[in-house]
Coordinates of C-alpha atoms and ligand atoms in Angstrom, one line a residue:
Chain A
M1 CA -22.8 130.8 23.2
Q2 CA -20.7 131.6 20.4
E3 CA -19.3 129.1 17.6
Q4 CA -15.9 128.9 19.1
E5 CA -17.0 127.7 22.3
I6 CA -19.7 125.4 21.2
E7 CA -16.9 123.7 19.0
E8 CA -14.7 123.5 22.5
I9 CA -17.2 121.5 24.0
E10 CA -17.3 119.3 20.7
R11 CA -13.6 118.9 21.3
T12 CA -13.5 118.2 24.8
L13 CA -16.1 115.4 24.1
L14 CA -14.0 114.1 21.3
L15 CA -10.9 113.8 23.0
E16 CA -12.7 112.1 26.1
A17 CA -14.1 109.6 23.6
I18 CA -11.1 108.7 22.1
F19 CA -9.4 108.5 25.7
L20 CA -12.0 106.1 27.1
R21 CA -12.6 104.2 23.8
Y22 CA -9.0 103.8 22.4
G23 CA -7.0 104.6 25.5
Y24 CA -5.0 107.6 23.7
D25 CA -4.8 110.5 25.7
F26 CA -4.4 113.5 23.5
R27 CA -6.1 115.9 26.3
N28 CA -2.8 117.4 27.5
Y29 CA -1.9 118.4 24.1
S30 CA -1.5 121.8 23.2
Q31 CA -5.0 122.7 22.2
A32 CA -4.3 125.2 19.3
T33 CA -2.8 122.8 17.2
I34 CA -5.2 120.1 17.9
K35 CA -7.9 122.2 17.2
R36 CA -6.4 123.1 13.7
R37 CA -5.9 119.2 12.9
I38 CA -9.2 118.1 13.8
R39 CA -10.8 121.3 11.7
Q40 CA -8.6 119.9 9.0
F41 CA -9.8 116.7 9.3
V42 CA -13.5 117.5 9.5
A43 CA -13.2 119.7 6.4
K44 CA -11.1 116.8 4.5
N45 CA -13.9 114.3 5.2
D46 CA -17.0 116.7 4.3
F47 CA -18.2 116.7 8.0
E48 CA -20.1 119.7 9.1
T49 CA -19.0 120.0 12.9
V50 CA -16.5 118.7 15.0
G51 CA -19.2 117.1 16.9
D52 CA -20.3 115.0 14.0
L53 CA -17.0 112.9 14.1
L54 CA -18.2 111.5 17.7
P55 CA -20.4 108.8 16.9
R56 CA -18.1 107.6 13.7
V57 CA -14.7 107.7 16.0
I58 CA -16.5 106.0 18.8
R59 CA -18.2 103.2 16.6
D60 CA -15.7 102.7 13.8
P61 CA -12.0 101.8 14.7
S62 CA -10.6 102.4 10.9
F63 CA -12.1 105.6 11.1
F64 CA -10.5 106.4 14.3
Q65 CA -7.4 105.1 13.0
S66 CA -7.4 107.8 10.1
L67 CA -7.9 110.6 12.5
F68 CA -5.3 109.5 14.7
F69 CA -2.7 109.5 11.7
D70 CA -3.7 113.1 11.5
F71 CA -3.3 113.7 15.1
S72 CA 0.0 112.3 15.2
V73 CA 1.7 114.1 12.3
T74 CA 5.1 113.3 11.6
V75 CA 7.1 116.0 9.7
T76 CA 10.6 115.3 9.9
E77 CA 13.8 115.3 8.0
M78 CA 17.4 113.8 7.7
F79 CA 19.9 116.0 9.6
R80 CA 17.1 118.4 10.8
D81 CA 19.2 121.3 12.4
P82 CA 22.5 120.6 11.0
S83 CA 24.2 122.8 13.6
F84 CA 22.7 120.5 16.2
Y85 CA 24.3 117.4 14.8
R86 CA 27.7 119.5 14.5
A87 CA 27.3 120.3 18.3
L88 CA 26.6 116.5 18.9
R89 CA 29.7 115.4 17.2
E90 CA 31.8 118.0 18.6
E91 CA 30.4 118.1 22.1
V92 CA 28.7 115.1 23.1
I93 CA 30.5 112.4 21.3
P94 CA 33.8 113.0 22.9
L95 CA 32.2 112.8 26.2
L96 CA 30.5 109.3 25.2
R97 CA 33.7 107.7 23.9
T98 CA 34.8 106.2 27.5
Y99 CA 31.6 104.0 27.8
P100 CA 32.0 100.4 26.6
F101 CA 28.7 100.7 25.2
I102 CA 25.9 103.3 24.7
K103 CA 22.4 103.0 24.5
I104 CA 20.4 106.3 22.8
W105 CA 16.5 106.6 22.8
L106 CA 14.6 108.8 20.4
A107 CA 11.5 109.6 21.8
G108 CA 8.9 110.4 18.9
C109 CA 11.4 109.6 16.1
A110 CA 8.7 109.8 13.5
T111 CA 9.6 108.1 10.1
G112 CA 13.1 107.3 11.0
E113 CA 15.2 110.0 9.5
E114 CA 16.5 111.4 12.7
A115 CA 17.6 107.7 13.7
Y116 CA 19.2 107.3 10.1
S117 CA 21.3 110.4 10.7
T118 CA 22.3 109.9 14.0
A119 CA 23.5 106.2 13.0
I120 CA 25.6 108.1 10.1
L121 CA 27.0 110.3 13.0
L122 CA 28.1 107.4 14.9
Q123 CA 29.4 105.6 12.3
E124 CA 32.0 108.3 11.2
E125 CA 32.9 108.6 14.8
G126 CA 33.8 105.0 15.0
M127 CA 31.0 104.4 17.7
L128 CA 28.2 102.8 15.9
E129 CA 29.5 99.2 16.6
K130 CA 28.9 99.8 20.6
A131 CA 25.7 101.7 20.3
T132 CA 22.0 100.6 20.4
I133 CA 19.4 103.0 19.2
F134 CA 15.9 102.7 20.3
A135 CA 13.6 104.7 18.0
T136 CA 10.2 105.1 19.3
D137 CA 6.7 106.8 18.3
I138 CA 3.1 106.4 18.7
N139 CA 2.4 106.2 14.8
D140 CA 2.8 102.6 14.0
D141 CA 2.7 103.7 10.4
S142 CA 5.7 105.9 10.5
L143 CA 7.8 103.5 12.3
L144 CA 7.1 101.0 9.6
R145 CA 8.3 103.3 7.3
G146 CA 11.3 103.8 9.4
Q147 CA 12.1 100.3 9.7
K148 CA 11.9 100.0 5.9
G149 CA 14.5 103.0 5.7
I150 CA 13.1 103.9 2.3
Y151 CA 12.8 107.7 1.2
P152 CA 11.8 109.8 -1.4
L153 CA 14.6 110.4 -3.8
K154 CA 13.3 114.0 -4.5
L155 CA 14.5 115.0 -0.9
V156 CA 18.3 113.7 -1.4
R157 CA 19.5 116.9 -2.5
E158 CA 18.0 118.8 0.8
Y159 CA 19.5 116.2 2.9
T160 CA 22.9 115.9 1.3
E161 CA 22.8 119.7 2.0
N162 CA 21.8 119.3 5.3
Y163 CA 24.5 116.5 6.1
Q164 CA 27.5 118.5 4.6
N165 CA 26.4 121.7 6.9
T166 CA 26.9 119.3 9.8
G167 CA 30.7 119.5 9.2
S168 CA 31.1 116.1 7.8
V169 CA 33.9 115.3 5.4
C170 CA 32.3 112.3 3.9
S171 CA 29.6 112.0 1.5
F172 CA 26.3 111.5 2.1
S173 CA 25.5 109.2 -0.7
Q174 CA 27.7 106.2 0.7
Y175 CA 24.9 105.6 3.0
Y176 CA 22.1 104.5 0.6
Y177 CA 21.6 103.1 -2.5
A178 CA 19.1 104.7 -4.9
D179 CA 16.6 103.4 -7.6
Q180 CA 14.5 105.6 -9.5
K181 CA 12.2 106.9 -7.1
H182 CA 13.5 106.2 -3.6
I183 CA 17.2 106.0 -1.4
I184 CA 17.3 102.8 0.4
M185 CA 19.0 103.4 3.8
D186 CA 22.4 100.9 4.3
R187 CA 21.6 97.8 6.2
T188 CA 24.6 98.2 8.7
L189 CA 22.8 101.5 9.9
K190 CA 19.4 99.8 10.1
N191 CA 20.6 96.6 11.8
K192 CA 21.6 99.2 14.6
I193 CA 18.2 100.6 15.2
T194 CA 15.2 99.1 16.9
F195 CA 11.8 100.7 16.1
A196 CA 9.3 100.2 19.0
H197 CA 5.7 101.6 19.9
H198 CA 6.2 103.7 23.0
N199 CA 3.7 106.1 24.1
L200 CA 5.3 109.4 25.8
V201 CA 1.6 109.9 27.5
S202 CA 1.1 106.5 29.2
D203 CA 4.4 104.2 29.1
Q204 CA 7.0 103.9 31.3
V205 CA 10.6 103.6 31.4
F206 CA 12.5 100.6 29.4
G207 CA 15.7 100.9 30.0
E208 CA 19.0 103.0 31.1
M209 CA 20.1 105.5 28.6
H210 CA 23.2 107.5 27.9
L211 CA 21.5 109.9 25.4
I212 CA 18.0 110.8 24.7
F213 CA 17.0 112.9 21.9
C214 CA 13.1 114.2 22.5
R215 CA 13.0 116.9 19.4
N216 CA 10.3 118.7 18.4
V217 CA 7.6 116.5 20.4
M218 CA 7.3 118.4 23.4
I219 CA 6.1 121.4 22.0
Y220 CA 2.9 119.6 21.3
F221 CA 2.4 119.1 25.0
D222 CA 1.1 121.2 27.6
N223 CA 3.1 122.0 30.9
T224 CA 1.8 119.5 32.9
L225 CA 2.3 116.5 30.4
Q226 CA 6.1 118.1 29.5
D227 CA 6.6 117.8 33.4
R228 CA 5.7 114.2 33.2
V229 CA 7.7 113.3 30.1
F230 CA 10.7 114.9 31.4
K231 CA 10.7 112.8 34.6
L232 CA 10.2 109.7 32.5
F233 CA 13.6 111.0 30.6
D234 CA 15.1 111.8 34.1
Q235 CA 14.4 108.2 35.1
S236 CA 15.9 106.7 32.0
L237 CA 19.0 108.8 31.8
I238 CA 22.2 107.9 33.5
R239 CA 23.9 110.5 35.4
G240 CA 25.8 112.4 33.2
G241 CA 23.5 111.2 30.4
F242 CA 22.5 113.8 27.5
L243 CA 18.9 115.1 26.8
C244 CA 18.8 116.8 23.3
L245 CA 15.3 118.9 22.6
G246 CA 14.7 120.6 19.4
N247 CA 15.5 123.9 18.7
R248 CA 12.7 126.1 20.5
E249 CA 12.3 123.6 23.2
S250 CA 13.6 123.9 26.9
L251 CA 13.3 122.5 30.4
R252 CA 11.5 125.5 31.6
S253 CA 8.2 123.3 32.4
F254 CA 10.9 120.6 34.4
S255 CA 10.3 120.7 38.1
L256 CA 13.6 119.0 38.4
S257 CA 15.6 121.0 35.6
N258 CA 18.0 121.8 38.2
K259 CA 19.5 118.5 37.8
Y260 CA 20.6 119.3 34.6
E261 CA 23.2 121.6 33.1
R262 CA 23.2 123.0 29.6
L263 CA 25.8 121.7 27.5
D264 CA 24.8 123.7 24.4
T265 CA 22.2 126.5 24.8
K266 CA 21.8 127.2 21.2
N267 CA 21.6 123.7 20.3
R268 CA 19.2 122.8 23.2
I269 CA 21.6 119.9 24.7
Y270 CA 21.4 119.6 28.4
R271 CA 23.4 117.0 30.6
K272 CA 22.4 115.4 33.8
H273 CA 24.6 116.2 36.7
V274 CA 27.2 113.8 37.5
T275 CA 27.0 113.8 41.0
H276 CA 23.8 114.6 43.3
L277 CA 23.3 118.2 44.1
H278 CA 22.3 117.4 47.8
K279 CA 25.6 115.3 48.7
S280 CA 24.1 114.6 52.0
N281 CA 21.6 112.3 50.5
L282 CA 23.9 110.4 48.8
P283 CA 23.3 106.7 49.4
I284 CA 27.2 106.0 48.9
I285 CA 27.9 108.0 51.9
H286 CA 26.5 104.9 54.3
S287 CA 28.5 102.5 52.5
L288 CA 31.8 104.1 52.8
P289 CA 34.3 101.5 54.4
S290 CA 34.9 102.9 58.1
H291 CA 38.3 103.4 59.5
E292 CA 37.7 101.7 62.8
Chain B
M1 CA -11.2 153.1 18.6
N2 CA -11.3 153.1 22.4
N3 CA -8.8 151.3 24.8
M4 CA -11.5 148.9 26.0
K5 CA -12.1 146.8 22.7
Y6 CA -8.7 145.9 21.4
R7 CA -6.5 143.2 23.1
A8 CA -4.0 142.5 20.5
I9 CA -2.7 143.1 17.0
V10 CA -1.4 140.4 14.5
I11 CA 0.6 141.3 11.8
G12 CA 1.5 139.2 8.7
T13 CA 4.2 139.8 5.5
S14 CA 6.2 138.0 3.3
A15 CA 8.6 139.3 0.7
G16 CA 9.3 143.2 1.7
G17 CA 8.1 142.8 5.2
I18 CA 11.1 143.7 7.2
E19 CA 10.9 147.2 5.7
A20 CA 6.9 147.4 5.8
S21 CA 7.1 146.3 9.7
V22 CA 9.6 148.9 10.4
H23 CA 7.7 151.4 8.3
I24 CA 4.6 151.2 10.4
L25 CA 6.0 150.3 14.2
W26 CA 8.9 152.8 14.3
K27 CA 6.9 155.4 15.7
L28 CA 4.8 153.5 18.4
P29 CA 5.5 154.7 22.0
V30 CA 7.2 152.3 24.2
T31 CA 4.1 152.5 26.6
F32 CA 1.8 151.1 23.5
A33 CA -0.4 148.6 26.0
L34 CA -1.1 146.2 23.3
P35 CA 0.9 142.7 22.4
I36 CA 1.6 142.7 18.6
I37 CA 2.6 139.3 17.2
L38 CA 4.1 139.4 13.8
V39 CA 4.6 136.7 11.1
Q40 CA 7.3 137.4 8.7
H41 CA 8.1 135.1 6.3
L42 CA 11.9 134.1 6.5
H43 CA 14.2 131.5 5.0
K44 CA 14.5 128.9 7.4
D45 CA 18.3 129.5 8.0
Q46 CA 17.6 133.3 8.3
D47 CA 19.6 134.6 11.5
V48 CA 16.8 135.6 13.4
V49 CA 18.7 137.1 16.5
A50 CA 20.3 139.6 13.9
L51 CA 16.8 140.1 12.5
V52 CA 15.3 140.9 16.3
Q53 CA 18.5 143.1 16.5
L54 CA 17.2 145.1 13.4
Y55 CA 14.0 145.5 14.7
N56 CA 15.0 146.6 18.1
D57 CA 17.3 149.3 16.5
R58 CA 14.7 150.6 14.8
I59 CA 11.5 150.0 17.0
P60 CA 11.0 151.7 20.2
V61 CA 8.7 148.9 21.6
Q62 CA 10.4 145.5 22.5
V63 CA 10.7 143.0 20.1
E64 CA 11.7 139.6 20.9
E65 CA 11.0 136.2 19.4
A66 CA 7.9 134.0 20.7
E67 CA 8.5 131.3 22.7
E68 CA 6.5 128.1 23.3
K69 CA 4.6 128.5 26.4
E70 CA 5.2 132.0 27.1
Q71 CA 2.5 134.3 28.4
I72 CA 1.7 137.1 25.7
Q73 CA 2.4 140.6 27.6
P74 CA 1.2 144.0 26.4
G75 CA 3.8 146.3 25.0
H76 CA 5.8 143.8 23.3
I77 CA 6.3 142.9 20.0
Y78 CA 6.7 139.1 19.2
L79 CA 8.5 137.3 16.2
A80 CA 7.2 134.0 15.2
P81 CA 10.3 131.9 14.9
P82 CA 12.0 130.6 11.5
D83 CA 10.5 127.1 10.3
Y84 CA 7.8 127.1 13.5
H85 CA 4.2 127.6 13.2
L86 CA 3.0 130.0 15.8
L87 CA -0.3 129.5 17.6
I88 CA -2.1 131.2 20.3
E89 CA -3.7 129.1 23.1
R90 CA -7.0 130.0 24.7
D91 CA -4.7 131.2 28.2
E92 CA -3.0 133.9 26.0
T93 CA 0.2 131.8 26.0
F94 CA 2.2 130.7 22.7
S95 CA 2.3 127.4 21.2
L96 CA 4.5 126.3 18.5
S97 CA 4.4 123.7 15.6
V98 CA 6.5 122.0 12.8
D99 CA 3.2 120.5 11.3
E100 CA 3.5 120.7 7.6
K101 CA 3.8 124.3 5.8
V102 CA 0.7 126.0 4.9
N103 CA 0.8 127.9 1.9
Y104 CA 4.3 126.8 1.3
S105 CA 5.1 128.4 4.6
R106 CA 6.1 127.9 7.9
P107 CA 5.6 129.7 10.0
S108 CA 2.0 130.5 8.2
I109 CA 0.1 133.6 8.9
D110 CA -3.0 131.8 8.3
V111 CA -2.1 129.7 11.2
L112 CA -1.2 132.4 13.5
F113 CA -4.3 134.5 12.3
E114 CA -6.7 131.7 12.8
S115 CA -5.7 130.8 16.0
A116 CA -5.6 134.4 17.2
A117 CA -9.0 135.1 16.0
D118 CA -10.1 132.0 17.9
V119 CA -8.6 133.3 21.3
Y120 CA -9.4 137.4 20.8
G121 CA -12.6 137.3 18.6
P122 CA -13.9 140.8 18.3
S123 CA -10.9 142.4 20.0
L124 CA -8.3 141.5 17.5
I125 CA -6.6 143.6 14.8
G126 CA -5.3 142.0 12.0
V127 CA -2.6 143.6 9.6
L128 CA -1.8 142.2 6.2
M129 CA 0.9 143.7 4.1
T130 CA 3.1 143.4 1.2
G131 CA 4.0 139.5 0.2
A132 CA 4.1 137.4 -2.9
N133 CA 2.2 134.4 -2.2
H134 CA -1.6 133.8 -0.8
D135 CA -0.7 133.3 2.7
G136 CA -3.0 135.2 5.0
A137 CA -6.2 135.6 3.2
L138 CA -8.1 132.8 4.9
G139 CA -6.7 134.0 8.5
L140 CA -8.0 137.5 7.8
Q141 CA -11.3 136.1 6.5
R142 CA -11.4 134.5 10.0
I143 CA -10.8 137.7 11.8
K144 CA -13.3 139.3 10.0
Q145 CA -16.0 136.8 10.5
Y146 CA -15.3 136.6 14.4
G147 CA -15.8 140.4 14.2
G148 CA -12.1 141.8 14.7
M149 CA -10.9 144.6 12.6
T150 CA -8.8 144.1 9.3
L151 CA -6.2 146.4 7.8
V152 CA -4.9 145.5 4.6
E153 CA -1.7 147.5 2.7
D154 CA -3.1 149.1 -0.5
P155 CA -1.7 146.6 -3.3
A156 CA -1.1 149.9 -5.5
T157 CA 1.5 150.6 -3.4
A158 CA 2.7 147.6 -1.6
K159 CA 6.2 146.5 -3.1
F160 CA 4.6 142.9 -3.5
P161 CA 1.1 143.4 -4.4
E162 CA -0.1 139.7 -4.5
M163 CA -0.6 139.0 -0.7
P164 CA -2.8 141.6 -0.1
K165 CA -4.6 141.3 -3.4
S166 CA -5.5 137.5 -2.5
A167 CA -6.8 139.0 0.8
L168 CA -9.1 141.6 -0.9
A169 CA -10.5 139.0 -3.2
C170 CA -12.0 136.8 -0.7
T171 CA -12.9 139.5 2.2
E172 CA -14.6 142.8 2.8
V173 CA -12.1 144.0 4.7
D174 CA -12.5 147.1 7.0
Y175 CA -9.6 149.4 5.5
V176 CA -7.2 149.4 2.6
L177 CA -4.1 151.4 3.5
S178 CA -0.6 152.8 2.3
L179 CA 2.2 152.1 4.8
D180 CA 2.1 156.0 5.8
A181 CA -1.7 155.3 6.7
L182 CA -1.3 152.1 8.4
E183 CA 1.4 153.8 10.5
K184 CA -0.9 156.6 11.4
V185 CA -3.5 154.2 12.5
L186 CA -1.4 152.5 14.8
F187 CA -0.3 155.5 16.3
T188 CA -3.8 156.7 16.9
L189 CA -4.6 153.5 18.5
A190 CA -1.7 154.1 20.6
A191 CA -2.7 157.2 22.0
D192 CA -5.8 155.6 22.9
C193 CA -4.5 152.6 24.6
S194 CA -1.0 153.5 26.0
N195 CA 0.2 152.7 29.7
G196 CA 0.0 156.1 31.1
Ligands
SAM1 C1 7.1 116.5 14.6 S1 7.7 115.1 14.8 C2 9.3 115.3 15.4 C3 10.2 114.4 14.7 C4 11.6 113.9 14.9 N1 11.9 113.9 16.3 C5 12.0 115.5 14.5 O1 12.4 116.4 15.5 O2 12.1 115.6 13.0 C6 6.6 114.8 16.4 C7 6.5 112.9 16.4 O3 5.8 112.8 17.6 C8 5.3 111.6 17.8 N2 4.3 112.0 18.9 C9 3.2 112.7 19.5 N3 2.8 112.3 20.7 C10 3.5 111.3 20.9 C11 3.6 110.5 21.9 N4 2.8 110.7 23.2 N5 4.4 109.5 22.5 C12 5.3 109.3 21.5 N6 5.7 110.0 20.4 C13 4.6 110.8 20.0 C14 4.5 111.8 16.5 O4 3.8 110.8 16.1 C15 5.4 112.3 15.6 O5 6.2 111.5 15.0

């Protein structure tokens, strides 16, 4: 048997062990990336093989924690893909204006930059007051950092540039104050964001949403898991609600994708149809007042 | 080289790479029967649609951006999307990731090459060309280690020799060739494994 095949057996056992021991299920993640992260972890911690991790992972929760943090890599930025935020401002916000309140779910929010970006945008559109933002992830360490809203000062230039490219006419610097090394996000933004632990693999719907972001998370899931998560979003979204995916993600693997229209193809913004496709199934028909 | 042995070609290149890729691919027949998967370092805001168009104007084989979960088809040239790593799964579909940059690069050549070596083993051809950094050296080493064929552009004639050089420094590669020679190798390969 070749080395790669042996390693695959070890990886399968490791993921199985993690699931049985800690309840985290990475078995339906895209394996090429998982493989790479495990190999890096093995090298970084001076192990020889993937198999060597097994006994430690099973017996030592803190060891698992460190592996887990490497598994849920949280690379993100403020206003990642400025053209997406521009589209949000121009195409989605106008359609959300009529609602008395709006609930937004950012699934896989990492360290929260996306949540602050969204809050800023809503603020500028005069919609922050009536918005509630739920930002969820499986990585508690990241969630905590999001909650603090403190980010390295050295990234400010890049963030400011992104911000300007969203077509905003204001200044990014009004949303934080800075010390020598950090920027600290403004309270009014922070107060509008609820950070919470939620696992897309195993947790359920937790509310009705007008807008869901799940950007650059689905690429890490296989088709089966993608379909599960899309169903979860479908159950959460109100009719006419919006689903925003990452720049290279689509509803392709979603069995119910015909319930959605593409609002913006380039920026991967989808909208759930306002009415049912099969009108005959509408429960409302049965409750129509009769003319007799 | 016979058509049974090789199943895919991966190409990695950085500065000067667009011209180099066109140089070695422009003569390939449309009937070319291997998939070619290409990482070209780009600025993340690069207009990739325009780049794909440029390639398609100059290369007879269909060039397209690789999409996540897409099945890899022979006779297509796939380009890694800017700002994403491109990986290959065992079932020969693509995966994307936004994991940290590797060698300051995303997409990284190492990431593609290593995952391709895992999947294709000795049936893989790896080509590394011009570039001003070290990306691809470890990936090419992995391809060699798993029995694949490794080709590197000659640093003496490469527009930016650093990338080929760093690959040569860490691996006994199979061939060190000029762009003209690389073009001929691919052309010979094409004669061996064309659809008809
Ligand atoms: C690359 S980040 C994307 C961050 C942000 N949405 C963006 O586009 O910039 C992926 C995030 O997904 C999270 N994640 C991975 N698996 C998850 C799961 N099963 N449930 C919830 N979040 C998950 C990771 O912890 C990580 O923070």
